[in-house]
Amino acid sequence: MRHKLSIFISFLGLTLFAALAPYQENEAPVVKIFVPQRNDGVSLDEWIPYRITITDMEDGNSEYDEITANDVVLAVQYLPDSSQVAKYLHDGESIDLDVLSWMGSSNCFTCHSAKDKLIGPSFSQIADRYNNRTDALQYLARKITNGTTGTWGNQIMPAQPDLKPDEVKMVLGWILKNSSRPDFNYVSGIEGVFRTPKKIEGKEGKGVFLLMAQYIDHGLENVPESSKKGNDTIVLQVR
């Protein structure tokens, strides 16, 4: 009887420990810009192939098609001098990649790209058209939520009622602020190409391009707040 009671108490203790134990910690993804290589030389007005690898303990490995491509984003920033890289990254001047990650996971890049027309207008075209409207955020948010057609030809913008209004306005503000800039570009996907600008007024020196990749993982199952991000950054020299 004592032996059975001892087994029961041990089992109860293990069950209670398991119930009270904290969640297993989510491992942060490892992100690497594989192509191009660090310090490669590039020119203005050039198409640059890129490839990013992702390894995540929970989500899987990009080499085995286990990572959702649109969740991977790459930002490309021109800087007149390599000495500005550290300041750009560490002094609060760098682009908020979390907004790009939200756009990727929300499938914005399925129909739109930063600079070139895709299915819908580019984000640069949208910024150019609406930047001077005082009600741009509210106007565009309604179009996204309710859907629209005829604004950019016959193409239909499907309604997106499930997107949170505050997030939509945050992203729209980011697009209007950043997408017309000639010194900045962005893409989504594990691999593809991006184009360097043809010319940057007032910045005719050689300078550098700063490439910043990010992936935010899906976290532990049923624990969305456990998501973690991984980043990689490289510098390309302008010829």
mmCIF file of C-alpha atoms in Angstrom:
data_model
loop_
_atom_site.group_PDB
_atom_site.id
_atom_site.type_symbol
_atom_site.label_atom_id
_atom_site.label_comp_id
_atom_site.label_asym_id
_atom_site.label_seq_id
_atom_site.Cartn_x
_atom_site.Cartn_y
_atom_site.Cartn_z
ATOM 1 C CA MET A 1 0.000 0.000 0.000
ATOM 2 C CA ARG A 2 2.832 2.375 0.919
ATOM 3 C CA HIS A 3 4.557 1.530 -2.361
ATOM 4 C CA LYS A 4 1.421 2.371 -4.387
ATOM 5 C CA LEU A 5 0.956 5.604 -2.428
ATOM 6 C CA SER A 6 4.571 6.574 -3.097
ATOM 7 C CA ILE A 7 4.116 5.973 -6.847
ATOM 8 C CA PHE A 8 0.900 8.035 -6.845
ATOM 9 C CA ILE A 9 2.575 10.948 -5.019
ATOM 10 C CA SER A 10 5.521 10.875 -7.452
ATOM 11 C CA PHE A 11 3.161 10.852 -10.442
ATOM 12 C CA LEU A 12 1.148 13.721 -8.959
ATOM 13 C CA GLY A 13 4.322 15.720 -8.390
ATOM 14 C CA LEU A 14 5.529 15.203 -11.962
ATOM 15 C CA THR A 15 2.109 16.175 -13.353
ATOM 16 C CA LEU A 16 2.009 19.333 -11.235
ATOM 17 C CA PHE A 17 5.556 20.242 -12.270
ATOM 18 C CA ALA A 18 4.701 19.814 -15.949
ATOM 19 C CA ALA A 19 1.592 21.977 -15.555
ATOM 20 C CA LEU A 20 3.467 24.771 -13.793
ATOM 21 C CA ALA A 21 6.648 24.602 -15.863
ATOM 22 C CA PRO A 22 7.185 27.552 -18.221
ATOM 23 C CA TYR A 23 6.753 27.123 -21.940
ATOM 24 C CA GLN A 24 9.750 25.851 -23.819
ATOM 25 C CA GLU A 25 11.613 28.896 -25.066
ATOM 26 C CA ASN A 26 11.338 29.592 -28.776
ATOM 27 C CA GLU A 27 14.672 29.681 -30.577
ATOM 28 C CA ALA A 28 15.357 32.777 -32.687
ATOM 29 C CA PRO A 29 15.756 32.096 -36.421
ATOM 30 C CA VAL A 30 19.165 32.286 -38.074
ATOM 31 C CA VAL A 31 19.062 34.561 -41.131
ATOM 32 C CA LYS A 32 21.892 34.811 -43.642
ATOM 33 C CA ILE A 33 22.176 36.819 -46.849
ATOM 34 C CA PHE A 34 23.884 34.169 -48.965
ATOM 35 C CA VAL A 35 23.932 36.113 -52.257
ATOM 36 C CA PRO A 36 25.365 38.692 -52.874
ATOM 37 C CA GLN A 37 28.493 38.353 -50.805
ATOM 38 C CA ARG A 38 29.631 40.928 -48.278
ATOM 39 C CA ASN A 39 31.581 43.823 -49.870
ATOM 40 C CA ASP A 40 30.734 42.778 -53.437
ATOM 41 C CA GLY A 41 30.863 45.648 -55.922
ATOM 42 C CA VAL A 42 27.645 46.830 -57.596
ATOM 43 C CA SER A 43 26.670 49.690 -59.890
ATOM 44 C CA LEU A 44 23.779 52.108 -60.069
ATOM 45 C CA ASP A 45 20.916 50.986 -62.330
ATOM 46 C CA GLU A 46 21.820 47.309 -61.965
ATOM 47 C CA TRP A 47 19.650 44.261 -61.291
ATOM 48 C CA ILE A 48 21.169 42.370 -58.359
ATOM 49 C CA PRO A 49 20.227 38.722 -57.656
ATOM 50 C CA TYR A 50 19.823 37.869 -53.984
ATOM 51 C CA ARG A 51 19.311 34.741 -51.931
ATOM 52 C CA ILE A 52 18.556 34.490 -48.208
ATOM 53 C CA THR A 53 18.733 31.335 -46.108
ATOM 54 C CA ILE A 54 16.609 30.796 -42.987
ATOM 55 C CA THR A 55 17.113 28.155 -40.327
ATOM 56 C CA ASP A 56 14.605 27.990 -37.482
ATOM 57 C CA MET A 57 14.289 25.292 -34.837
ATOM 58 C CA GLU A 58 10.487 25.394 -34.915
ATOM 59 C CA ASP A 59 9.596 26.610 -38.437
ATOM 60 C CA GLY A 60 12.156 24.631 -40.425
ATOM 61 C CA ASN A 61 14.759 25.353 -43.073
ATOM 62 C CA SER A 62 14.433 27.423 -46.247
ATOM 63 C CA GLU A 63 16.606 24.882 -48.079
ATOM 64 C CA TYR A 64 13.728 22.399 -47.768
ATOM 65 C CA ASP A 65 10.938 24.865 -48.657
ATOM 66 C CA GLU A 66 9.753 24.928 -45.032
ATOM 67 C CA ILE A 67 9.756 28.738 -44.704
ATOM 68 C CA THR A 68 6.949 30.931 -46.081
ATOM 69 C CA ALA A 69 8.734 33.041 -48.697
ATOM 70 C CA ASN A 70 6.682 36.233 -48.211
ATOM 71 C CA ASP A 71 7.617 36.296 -44.525
ATOM 72 C CA VAL A 72 11.234 37.020 -45.518
ATOM 73 C CA VAL A 73 11.977 40.674 -46.330
ATOM 74 C CA LEU A 74 15.025 42.509 -47.622
ATOM 75 C CA ALA A 75 15.571 46.272 -47.409
ATOM 76 C CA VAL A 76 18.217 48.031 -49.518
ATOM 77 C CA GLN A 77 19.485 51.425 -48.355
ATOM 78 C CA TYR A 78 22.013 53.618 -50.182
ATOM 79 C CA LEU A 79 24.455 55.538 -47.973
ATOM 80 C CA PRO A 80 26.962 58.087 -49.356
ATOM 81 C CA ASP A 81 29.785 56.748 -47.199
ATOM 82 C CA SER A 82 30.546 53.458 -45.431
ATOM 83 C CA SER A 83 31.329 55.385 -42.236
ATOM 84 C CA GLN A 84 27.581 56.105 -41.933
ATOM 85 C CA VAL A 85 26.603 52.427 -41.656
ATOM 86 C CA ALA A 86 27.078 52.109 -37.893
ATOM 87 C CA LYS A 87 25.185 55.342 -37.206
ATOM 88 C CA TYR A 88 22.350 54.285 -39.506
ATOM 89 C CA LEU A 89 21.980 50.919 -37.782
ATOM 90 C CA HIS A 90 22.518 51.918 -34.169
ATOM 91 C CA ASP A 91 21.358 55.519 -33.760
ATOM 92 C CA GLY A 92 17.688 54.978 -34.572
ATOM 93 C CA GLU A 93 17.917 56.049 -38.208
ATOM 94 C CA SER A 94 17.368 52.641 -39.808
ATOM 95 C CA ILE A 95 14.143 51.597 -41.513
ATOM 96 C CA ASP A 96 11.611 49.734 -39.357
ATOM 97 C CA LEU A 97 11.845 46.233 -40.810
ATOM 98 C CA ASP A 98 8.951 45.061 -38.627
ATOM 99 C CA VAL A 99 6.583 46.996 -40.894
ATOM 100 C CA LEU A 100 8.001 45.183 -43.912
ATOM 101 C CA SER A 101 7.605 41.862 -42.114
ATOM 102 C CA TRP A 102 3.950 42.694 -41.406
ATOM 103 C CA MET A 103 3.439 43.552 -45.089
ATOM 104 C CA GLY A 104 5.018 40.263 -46.108
ATOM 105 C CA SER A 105 2.983 38.100 -43.744
ATOM 106 C CA SER A 106 -0.189 39.960 -44.792
ATOM 107 C CA ASN A 107 0.482 39.113 -48.469
ATOM 108 C CA CYS A 108 0.821 42.763 -49.563
ATOM 109 C CA PHE A 109 3.714 41.746 -51.815
ATOM 110 C CA THR A 110 1.529 39.318 -53.750
ATOM 111 C CA CYS A 111 0.027 42.251 -55.691
ATOM 112 C CA HIS A 112 2.408 45.170 -55.029
ATOM 113 C CA SER A 113 6.134 45.829 -55.105
ATOM 114 C CA ALA A 114 8.181 48.803 -53.939
ATOM 115 C CA LYS A 115 9.104 50.471 -57.241
ATOM 116 C CA ASP A 116 7.559 48.568 -60.157
ATOM 117 C CA LYS A 117 3.939 47.836 -61.046
ATOM 118 C CA LEU A 118 2.964 44.245 -60.351
ATOM 119 C CA ILE A 119 -0.696 43.187 -60.330
ATOM 120 C CA GLY A 120 -1.510 46.459 -58.624
ATOM 121 C CA PRO A 121 0.387 49.771 -58.535
ATOM 122 C CA SER A 122 3.777 49.984 -56.888
ATOM 123 C CA PHE A 123 4.002 51.423 -53.397
ATOM 124 C CA SER A 124 6.059 54.226 -54.933
ATOM 125 C CA GLN A 125 3.183 55.098 -57.277
ATOM 126 C CA ILE A 126 0.736 55.069 -54.366
ATOM 127 C CA ALA A 127 2.975 57.358 -52.318
ATOM 128 C CA ASP A 128 3.439 59.769 -55.236
ATOM 129 C CA ARG A 129 -0.313 60.004 -55.846
ATOM 130 C CA TYR A 130 -1.541 60.386 -52.276
ATOM 131 C CA ASN A 131 1.273 62.006 -50.298
ATOM 132 C CA ASN A 132 -0.250 65.485 -50.596
ATOM 133 C CA ARG A 133 -3.729 64.466 -49.433
ATOM 134 C CA THR A 134 -4.404 65.439 -45.834
ATOM 135 C CA ASP A 135 -6.847 62.523 -45.505
ATOM 136 C CA ALA A 136 -4.578 59.988 -47.236
ATOM 137 C CA LEU A 137 -4.451 57.520 -44.315
ATOM 138 C CA GLN A 138 -8.219 57.410 -43.805
ATOM 139 C CA TYR A 139 -8.947 57.369 -47.547
ATOM 140 C CA LEU A 140 -6.541 54.532 -48.355
ATOM 141 C CA ALA A 141 -7.497 52.548 -45.243
ATOM 142 C CA ARG A 142 -11.118 52.497 -46.425
ATOM 143 C CA LYS A 143 -10.015 51.274 -49.853
ATOM 144 C CA ILE A 144 -7.999 48.451 -48.307
ATOM 145 C CA THR A 145 -10.734 47.413 -45.881
ATOM 146 C CA ASN A 146 -13.655 47.637 -48.322
ATOM 147 C CA GLY A 147 -11.891 46.865 -51.590
ATOM 148 C CA THR A 148 -12.055 48.963 -54.749
ATOM 149 C CA THR A 149 -11.827 48.922 -58.528
ATOM 150 C CA GLY A 150 -11.204 51.519 -61.221
ATOM 151 C CA THR A 151 -8.616 53.575 -59.327
ATOM 152 C CA TRP A 152 -5.684 52.058 -61.222
ATOM 153 C CA GLY A 153 -7.420 50.800 -64.378
ATOM 154 C CA ASN A 154 -9.721 47.805 -64.242
ATOM 155 C CA GLN A 155 -7.744 45.914 -61.607
ATOM 156 C CA ILE A 156 -9.784 44.912 -58.547
ATOM 157 C CA MET A 157 -8.419 45.484 -55.047
ATOM 158 C CA PRO A 158 -10.043 42.735 -52.946
ATOM 159 C CA ALA A 159 -11.523 43.742 -49.597
ATOM 160 C CA GLN A 160 -9.360 43.028 -46.533
ATOM 161 C CA PRO A 161 -11.848 43.260 -43.632
ATOM 162 C CA ASP A 162 -9.753 41.048 -41.326
ATOM 163 C CA LEU A 163 -6.837 43.474 -41.109
ATOM 164 C CA LYS A 164 -6.720 45.585 -37.949
ATOM 165 C CA PRO A 165 -7.430 49.285 -38.693
ATOM 166 C CA ASP A 166 -4.542 50.542 -36.543
ATOM 167 C CA GLU A 167 -2.074 48.236 -38.289
ATOM 168 C CA VAL A 168 -3.353 49.271 -41.729
ATOM 169 C CA LYS A 169 -2.875 52.973 -40.933
ATOM 170 C CA MET A 170 0.584 52.303 -39.468
ATOM 171 C CA VAL A 171 1.682 50.546 -42.655
ATOM 172 C CA LEU A 172 0.121 53.187 -44.901
ATOM 173 C CA GLY A 173 1.992 55.903 -43.007
ATOM 174 C CA TRP A 174 5.232 53.972 -43.529
ATOM 175 C CA ILE A 175 4.518 53.520 -47.270
ATOM 176 C CA LEU A 176 3.725 57.202 -47.797
ATOM 177 C CA LYS A 177 6.872 58.238 -45.934
ATOM 178 C CA ASN A 178 9.389 55.819 -47.441
ATOM 179 C CA SER A 179 8.297 54.382 -50.767
ATOM 180 C CA SER A 180 9.097 57.386 -52.989
ATOM 181 C CA ARG A 181 12.663 57.666 -51.735
ATOM 182 C CA PRO A 182 15.176 57.004 -54.540
ATOM 183 C CA ASP A 183 17.833 55.817 -52.074
ATOM 184 C CA PHE A 184 15.681 53.029 -50.614
ATOM 185 C CA ASN A 185 14.183 49.821 -52.008
ATOM 186 C CA TYR A 186 12.664 46.667 -50.546
ATOM 187 C CA VAL A 187 11.550 43.220 -51.657
ATOM 188 C CA SER A 188 10.120 40.071 -50.123
ATOM 189 C CA GLY A 189 11.042 36.457 -50.693
ATOM 190 C CA ILE A 190 13.873 34.054 -50.042
ATOM 191 C CA GLU A 191 15.390 34.751 -53.450
ATOM 192 C CA GLY A 192 14.864 37.084 -56.369
ATOM 193 C CA VAL A 193 16.307 40.335 -57.714
ATOM 194 C CA PHE A 194 16.281 43.989 -56.738
ATOM 195 C CA ARG A 195 17.309 47.032 -58.743
ATOM 196 C CA THR A 196 19.678 49.739 -57.633
ATOM 197 C CA PRO A 197 18.558 53.314 -58.436
ATOM 198 C CA LYS A 198 19.519 54.900 -61.754
ATOM 199 C CA LYS A 199 20.661 58.088 -60.089
ATOM 200 C CA ILE A 200 20.540 59.684 -56.667
ATOM 201 C CA GLU A 201 20.489 63.475 -56.844
ATOM 202 C CA GLY A 202 23.176 65.108 -54.757
ATOM 203 C CA LYS A 203 24.794 61.742 -53.974
ATOM 204 C CA GLU A 204 27.096 61.161 -56.916
ATOM 205 C CA GLY A 205 29.889 59.634 -54.831
ATOM 206 C CA LYS A 206 30.452 55.906 -54.895
ATOM 207 C CA GLY A 207 28.980 55.157 -51.485
ATOM 208 C CA VAL A 208 27.578 51.794 -50.343
ATOM 209 C CA PHE A 209 24.354 49.821 -50.333
ATOM 210 C CA LEU A 210 23.283 48.417 -46.983
ATOM 211 C CA LEU A 211 21.275 45.187 -47.292
ATOM 212 C CA MET A 212 19.112 44.250 -44.280
ATOM 213 C CA ALA A 213 17.230 40.925 -44.203
ATOM 214 C CA GLN A 214 14.662 39.897 -41.588
ATOM 215 C CA TYR A 215 12.466 36.923 -40.766
ATOM 216 C CA ILE A 216 10.019 36.800 -37.842
ATOM 217 C CA ASP A 217 9.206 33.210 -36.936
ATOM 218 C CA HIS A 218 5.779 31.840 -36.009
ATOM 219 C CA GLY A 219 6.679 31.151 -32.391
ATOM 220 C CA LEU A 220 5.649 28.148 -30.339
ATOM 221 C CA GLU A 221 2.358 26.482 -31.167
ATOM 222 C CA ASN A 222 -0.565 28.302 -29.517
ATOM 223 C CA VAL A 223 1.834 30.895 -28.051
ATOM 224 C CA PRO A 224 1.908 33.730 -30.658
ATOM 225 C CA GLU A 225 3.673 36.152 -28.322
ATOM 226 C CA SER A 226 6.708 33.840 -28.364
ATOM 227 C CA SER A 227 7.673 34.874 -31.915
ATOM 228 C CA LYS A 228 11.277 35.979 -32.408
ATOM 229 C CA LYS A 229 13.090 37.710 -35.232
ATOM 230 C CA GLY A 230 16.353 37.029 -36.961
ATOM 231 C CA ASN A 231 18.364 39.540 -39.000
ATOM 232 C CA ASP A 232 21.413 39.743 -41.207
ATOM 233 C CA THR A 233 23.102 42.809 -42.652
ATOM 234 C CA ILE A 234 25.786 43.185 -45.312
ATOM 235 C CA VAL A 235 27.384 46.122 -47.116
ATOM 236 C CA LEU A 236 27.925 46.308 -50.900
ATOM 237 C CA GLN A 237 30.411 48.731 -52.400
ATOM 238 C CA VAL A 238 29.217 51.017 -55.211
ATOM 239 C CA ARG A 239 31.641 50.872 -58.131
#
